[in-house]
PDB file of C-alpha atoms in Angstrom:
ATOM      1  CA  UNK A 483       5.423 170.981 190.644  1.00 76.00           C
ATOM      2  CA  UNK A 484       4.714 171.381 194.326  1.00 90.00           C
ATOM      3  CA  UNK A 485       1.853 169.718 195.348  1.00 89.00           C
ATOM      4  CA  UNK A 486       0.882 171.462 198.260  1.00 90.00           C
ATOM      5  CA  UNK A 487       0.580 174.754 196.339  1.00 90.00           C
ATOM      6  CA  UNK A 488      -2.699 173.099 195.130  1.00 87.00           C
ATOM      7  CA  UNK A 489      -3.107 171.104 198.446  1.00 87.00           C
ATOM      8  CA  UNK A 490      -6.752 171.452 197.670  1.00 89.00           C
ATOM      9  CA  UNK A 491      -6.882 169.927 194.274  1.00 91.00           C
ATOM     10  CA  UNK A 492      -5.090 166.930 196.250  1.00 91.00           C
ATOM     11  CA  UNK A 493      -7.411 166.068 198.538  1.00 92.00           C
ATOM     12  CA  UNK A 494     -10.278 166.404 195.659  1.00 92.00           C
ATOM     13  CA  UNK A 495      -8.152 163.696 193.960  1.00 90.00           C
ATOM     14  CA  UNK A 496      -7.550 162.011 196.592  1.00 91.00           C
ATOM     15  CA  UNK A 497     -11.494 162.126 197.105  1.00 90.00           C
ATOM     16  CA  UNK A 498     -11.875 160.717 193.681  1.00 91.00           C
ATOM     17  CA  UNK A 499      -9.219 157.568 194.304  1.00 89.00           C
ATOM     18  CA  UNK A 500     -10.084 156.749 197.796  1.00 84.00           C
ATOM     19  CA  UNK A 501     -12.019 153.125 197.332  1.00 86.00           C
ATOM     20  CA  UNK A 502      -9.238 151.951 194.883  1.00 88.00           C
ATOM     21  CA  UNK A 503      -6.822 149.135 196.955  1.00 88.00           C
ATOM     22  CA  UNK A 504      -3.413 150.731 196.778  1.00 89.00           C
ATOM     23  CA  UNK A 505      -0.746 152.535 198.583  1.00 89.00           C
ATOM     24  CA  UNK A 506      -0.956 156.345 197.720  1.00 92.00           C
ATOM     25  CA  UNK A 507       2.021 158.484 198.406  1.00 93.00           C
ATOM     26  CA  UNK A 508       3.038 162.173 198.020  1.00 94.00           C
ATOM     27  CA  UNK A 509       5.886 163.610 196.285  1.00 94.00           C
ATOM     28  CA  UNK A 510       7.181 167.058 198.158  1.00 95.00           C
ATOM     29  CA  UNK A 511       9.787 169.432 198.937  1.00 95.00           C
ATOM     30  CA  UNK A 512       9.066 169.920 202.229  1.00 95.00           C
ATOM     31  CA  UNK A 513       9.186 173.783 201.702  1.00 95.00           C
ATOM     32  CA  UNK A 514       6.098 173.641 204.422  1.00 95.00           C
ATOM     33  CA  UNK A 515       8.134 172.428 207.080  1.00 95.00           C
ATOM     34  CA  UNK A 516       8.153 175.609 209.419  1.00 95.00           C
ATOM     35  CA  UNK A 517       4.522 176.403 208.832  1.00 94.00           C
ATOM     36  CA  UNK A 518       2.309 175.121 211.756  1.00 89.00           C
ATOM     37  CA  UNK A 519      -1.053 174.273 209.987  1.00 89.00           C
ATOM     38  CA  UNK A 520       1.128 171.551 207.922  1.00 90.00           C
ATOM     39  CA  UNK A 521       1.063 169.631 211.575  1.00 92.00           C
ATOM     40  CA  UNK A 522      -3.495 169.346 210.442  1.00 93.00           C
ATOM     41  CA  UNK A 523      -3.291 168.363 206.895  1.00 93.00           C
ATOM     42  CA  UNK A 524      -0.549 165.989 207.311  1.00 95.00           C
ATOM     43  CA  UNK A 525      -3.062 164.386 209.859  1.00 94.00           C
ATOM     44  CA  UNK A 526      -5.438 164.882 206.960  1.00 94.00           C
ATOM     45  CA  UNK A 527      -3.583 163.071 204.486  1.00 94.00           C
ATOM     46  CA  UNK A 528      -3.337 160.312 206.534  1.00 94.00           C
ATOM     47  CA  UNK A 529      -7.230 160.443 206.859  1.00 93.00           C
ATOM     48  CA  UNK A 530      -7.506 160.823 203.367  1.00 92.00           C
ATOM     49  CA  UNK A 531      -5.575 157.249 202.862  1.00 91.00           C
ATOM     50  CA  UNK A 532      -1.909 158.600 202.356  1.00 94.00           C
ATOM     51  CA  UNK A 533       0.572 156.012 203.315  1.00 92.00           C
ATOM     52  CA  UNK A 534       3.614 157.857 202.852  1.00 94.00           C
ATOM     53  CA  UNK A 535       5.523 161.513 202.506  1.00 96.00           C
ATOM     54  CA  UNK A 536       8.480 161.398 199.922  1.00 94.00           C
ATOM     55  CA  UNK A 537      10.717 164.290 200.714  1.00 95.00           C
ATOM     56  CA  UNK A 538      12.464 165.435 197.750  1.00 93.00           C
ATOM     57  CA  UNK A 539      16.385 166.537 198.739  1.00 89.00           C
ATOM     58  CA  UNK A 540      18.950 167.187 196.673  1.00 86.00           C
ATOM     59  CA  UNK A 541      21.619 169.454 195.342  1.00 81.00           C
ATOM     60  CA  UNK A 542      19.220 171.698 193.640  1.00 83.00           C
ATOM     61  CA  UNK A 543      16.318 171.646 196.266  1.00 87.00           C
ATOM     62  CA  UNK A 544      18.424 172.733 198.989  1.00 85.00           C
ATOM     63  CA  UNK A 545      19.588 176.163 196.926  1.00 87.00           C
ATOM     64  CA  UNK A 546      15.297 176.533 197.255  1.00 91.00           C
ATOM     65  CA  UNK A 547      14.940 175.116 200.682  1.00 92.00           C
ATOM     66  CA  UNK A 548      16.766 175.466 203.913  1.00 92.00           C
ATOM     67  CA  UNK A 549      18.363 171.701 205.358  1.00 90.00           C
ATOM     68  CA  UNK A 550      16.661 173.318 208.512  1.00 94.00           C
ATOM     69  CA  UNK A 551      13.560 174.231 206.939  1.00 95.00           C
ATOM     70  CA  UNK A 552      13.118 170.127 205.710  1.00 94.00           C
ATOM     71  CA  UNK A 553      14.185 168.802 209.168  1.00 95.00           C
ATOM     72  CA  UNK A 554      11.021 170.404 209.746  1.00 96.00           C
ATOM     73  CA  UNK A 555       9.470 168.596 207.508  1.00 96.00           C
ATOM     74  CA  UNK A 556      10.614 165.559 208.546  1.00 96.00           C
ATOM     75  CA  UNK A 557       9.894 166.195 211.773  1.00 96.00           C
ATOM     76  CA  UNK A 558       6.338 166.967 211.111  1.00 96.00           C
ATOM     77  CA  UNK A 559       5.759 163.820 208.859  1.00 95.00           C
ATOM     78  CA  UNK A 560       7.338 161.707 211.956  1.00 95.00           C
ATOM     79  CA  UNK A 561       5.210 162.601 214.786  1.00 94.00           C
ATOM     80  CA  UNK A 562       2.146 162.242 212.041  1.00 94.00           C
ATOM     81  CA  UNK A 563       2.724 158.588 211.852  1.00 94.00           C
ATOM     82  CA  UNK A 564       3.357 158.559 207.977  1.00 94.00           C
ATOM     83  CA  UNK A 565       5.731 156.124 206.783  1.00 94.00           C
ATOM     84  CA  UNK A 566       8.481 158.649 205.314  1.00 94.00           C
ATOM     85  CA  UNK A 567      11.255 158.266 202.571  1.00 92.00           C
ATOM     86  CA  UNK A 568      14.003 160.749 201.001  1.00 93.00           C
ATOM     87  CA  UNK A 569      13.845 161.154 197.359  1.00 90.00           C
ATOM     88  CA  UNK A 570      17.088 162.971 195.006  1.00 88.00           C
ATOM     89  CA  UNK A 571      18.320 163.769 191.844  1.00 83.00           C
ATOM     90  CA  UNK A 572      21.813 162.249 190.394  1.00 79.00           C
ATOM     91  CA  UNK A 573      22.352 164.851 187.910  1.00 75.00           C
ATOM     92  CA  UNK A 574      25.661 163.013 186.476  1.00 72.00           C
ATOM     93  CA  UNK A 575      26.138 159.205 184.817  1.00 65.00           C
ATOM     94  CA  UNK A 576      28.429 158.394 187.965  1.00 63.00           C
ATOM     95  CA  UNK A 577      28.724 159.134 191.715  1.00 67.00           C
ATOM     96  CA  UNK A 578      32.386 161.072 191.791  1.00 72.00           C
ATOM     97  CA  UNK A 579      31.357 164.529 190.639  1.00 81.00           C
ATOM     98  CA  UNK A 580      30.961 167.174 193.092  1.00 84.00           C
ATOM     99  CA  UNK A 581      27.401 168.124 192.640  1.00 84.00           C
ATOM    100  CA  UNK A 582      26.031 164.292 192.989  1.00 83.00           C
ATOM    101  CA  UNK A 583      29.181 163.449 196.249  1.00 83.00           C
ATOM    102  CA  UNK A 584      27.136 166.837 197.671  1.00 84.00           C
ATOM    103  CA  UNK A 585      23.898 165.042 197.285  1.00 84.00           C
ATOM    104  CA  UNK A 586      24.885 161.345 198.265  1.00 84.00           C
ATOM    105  CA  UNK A 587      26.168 163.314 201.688  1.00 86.00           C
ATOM    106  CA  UNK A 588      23.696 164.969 202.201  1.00 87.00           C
ATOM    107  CA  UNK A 589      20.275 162.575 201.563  1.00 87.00           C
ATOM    108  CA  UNK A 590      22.911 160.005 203.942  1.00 87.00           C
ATOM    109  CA  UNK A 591      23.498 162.697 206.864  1.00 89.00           C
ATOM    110  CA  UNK A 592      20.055 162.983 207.391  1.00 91.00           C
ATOM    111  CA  UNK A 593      18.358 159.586 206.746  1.00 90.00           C
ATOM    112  CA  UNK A 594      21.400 158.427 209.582  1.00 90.00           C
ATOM    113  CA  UNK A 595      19.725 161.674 211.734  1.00 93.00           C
ATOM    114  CA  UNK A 596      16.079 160.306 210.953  1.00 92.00           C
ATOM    115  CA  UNK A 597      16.640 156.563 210.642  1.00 90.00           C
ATOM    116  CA  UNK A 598      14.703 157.268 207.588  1.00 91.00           C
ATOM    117  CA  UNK A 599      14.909 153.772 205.598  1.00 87.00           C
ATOM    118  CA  UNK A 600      13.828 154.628 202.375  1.00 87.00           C
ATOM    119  CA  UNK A 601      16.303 155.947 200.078  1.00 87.00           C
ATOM    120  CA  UNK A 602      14.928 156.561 196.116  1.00 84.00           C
ATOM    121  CA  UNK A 603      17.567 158.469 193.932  1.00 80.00           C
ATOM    122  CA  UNK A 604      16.914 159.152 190.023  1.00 79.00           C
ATOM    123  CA  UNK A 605      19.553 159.220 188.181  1.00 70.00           C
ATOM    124  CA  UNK A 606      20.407 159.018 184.332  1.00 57.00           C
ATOM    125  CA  UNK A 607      22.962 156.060 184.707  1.00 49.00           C
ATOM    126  CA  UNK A 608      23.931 154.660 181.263  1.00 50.00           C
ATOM    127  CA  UNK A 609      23.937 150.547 180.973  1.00 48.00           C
ATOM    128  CA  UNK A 610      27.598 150.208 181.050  1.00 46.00           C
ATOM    129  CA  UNK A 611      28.140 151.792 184.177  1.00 49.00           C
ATOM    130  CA  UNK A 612      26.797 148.742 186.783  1.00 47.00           C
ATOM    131  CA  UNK A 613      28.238 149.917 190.061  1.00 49.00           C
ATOM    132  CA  UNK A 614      26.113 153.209 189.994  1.00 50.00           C
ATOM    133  CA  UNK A 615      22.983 151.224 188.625  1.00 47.00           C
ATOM    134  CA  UNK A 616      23.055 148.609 191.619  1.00 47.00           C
ATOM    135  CA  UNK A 617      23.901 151.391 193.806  1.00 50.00           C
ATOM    136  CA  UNK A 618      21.008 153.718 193.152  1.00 49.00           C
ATOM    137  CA  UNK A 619      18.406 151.796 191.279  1.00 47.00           C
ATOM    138  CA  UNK A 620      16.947 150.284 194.659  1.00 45.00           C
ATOM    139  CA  UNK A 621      14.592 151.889 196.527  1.00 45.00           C
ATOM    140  CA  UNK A 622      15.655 150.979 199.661  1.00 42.00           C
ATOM    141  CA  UNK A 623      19.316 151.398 198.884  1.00 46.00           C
ATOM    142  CA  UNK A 624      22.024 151.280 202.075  1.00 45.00           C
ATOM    143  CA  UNK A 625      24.487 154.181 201.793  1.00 49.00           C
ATOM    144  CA  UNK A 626      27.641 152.947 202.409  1.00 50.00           C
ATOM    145  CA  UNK A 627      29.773 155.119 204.584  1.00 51.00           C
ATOM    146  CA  UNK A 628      31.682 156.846 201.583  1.00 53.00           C
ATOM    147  CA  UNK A 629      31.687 156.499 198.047  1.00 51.00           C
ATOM    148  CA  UNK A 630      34.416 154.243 196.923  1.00 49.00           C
ATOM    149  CA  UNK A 631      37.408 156.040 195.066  1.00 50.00           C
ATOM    150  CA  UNK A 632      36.598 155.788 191.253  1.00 50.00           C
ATOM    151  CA  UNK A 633      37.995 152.631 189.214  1.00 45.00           C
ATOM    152  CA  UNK A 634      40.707 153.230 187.142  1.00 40.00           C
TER     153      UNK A 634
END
């Protein structure tokens, strides 16, 4: 779920892992993005030894949330100094369906409008189909400027 429904059982846990040597992160929508005290506990966070905000954006998010709700968001998580990447959801085995061209689009449009490097997509990509694996599997993955027509 959400984790800043609970935002206080976060920073309990985050209490509880604060010593141990690692990078913590935080998975959200960025449903938050036009409320003003998210400005303080995303300075929190970063207090509490977050590293980075993961916005999640995809196809089905953005029925949920507004695009101009999570420019918000990414706004916010900008001027806080966290390091900030896009997250989605590849709800097909390939690229060329409508649904996943809507998502590629959209995650690219605004990492280009953010300069927002890192790119994570999820996907269910079967072993056979390599060009979606290399394309996706990467973290930091460059979006090419269009999806390449499907092979035949």
């Amino acid at each position: 779920g959400e984790v800043f429904l609970h935002s206080g059982m976060l920073f309990k846990y985050l209490k509880s892992i604060k010593e141990l040597d690692i990078k913590k992160s935080v998975v959200t929508n960025g449903y938050w993005g036009e409320l003003e005290p998210f400005c303080d506990i995303l300075e929190d966070l970063k207090r509490s030894g977050i590293f980075e905000i993961i916005i999640e954006y995809d196809s089905y998010h953005s029925v949920f949330i507004e695009e101009k709700i999570l420019k918000k968001a990414i706004e916010k998580c900008i001027a806080s100094g966290l390091k900030l990447g896009l997250k989605s959801f590849v709800t097909s085995k390939n690229l060329y369906n409508f649904i996943d061209n809507k998502t590629y689009n959209m995650v690219k449009r605004l990492a280009g409008n953010y300069d927002i490097k890192d790119i994570i997509f999820e996907d269910r990509i079967e072993e056979n189909n390599l060009y979606n694996h290399m394309l996706l599997k990467n973290k930091y993955t460059i979006l090419p400027d269009k999806i390449p027509q499907k092979p035949l």
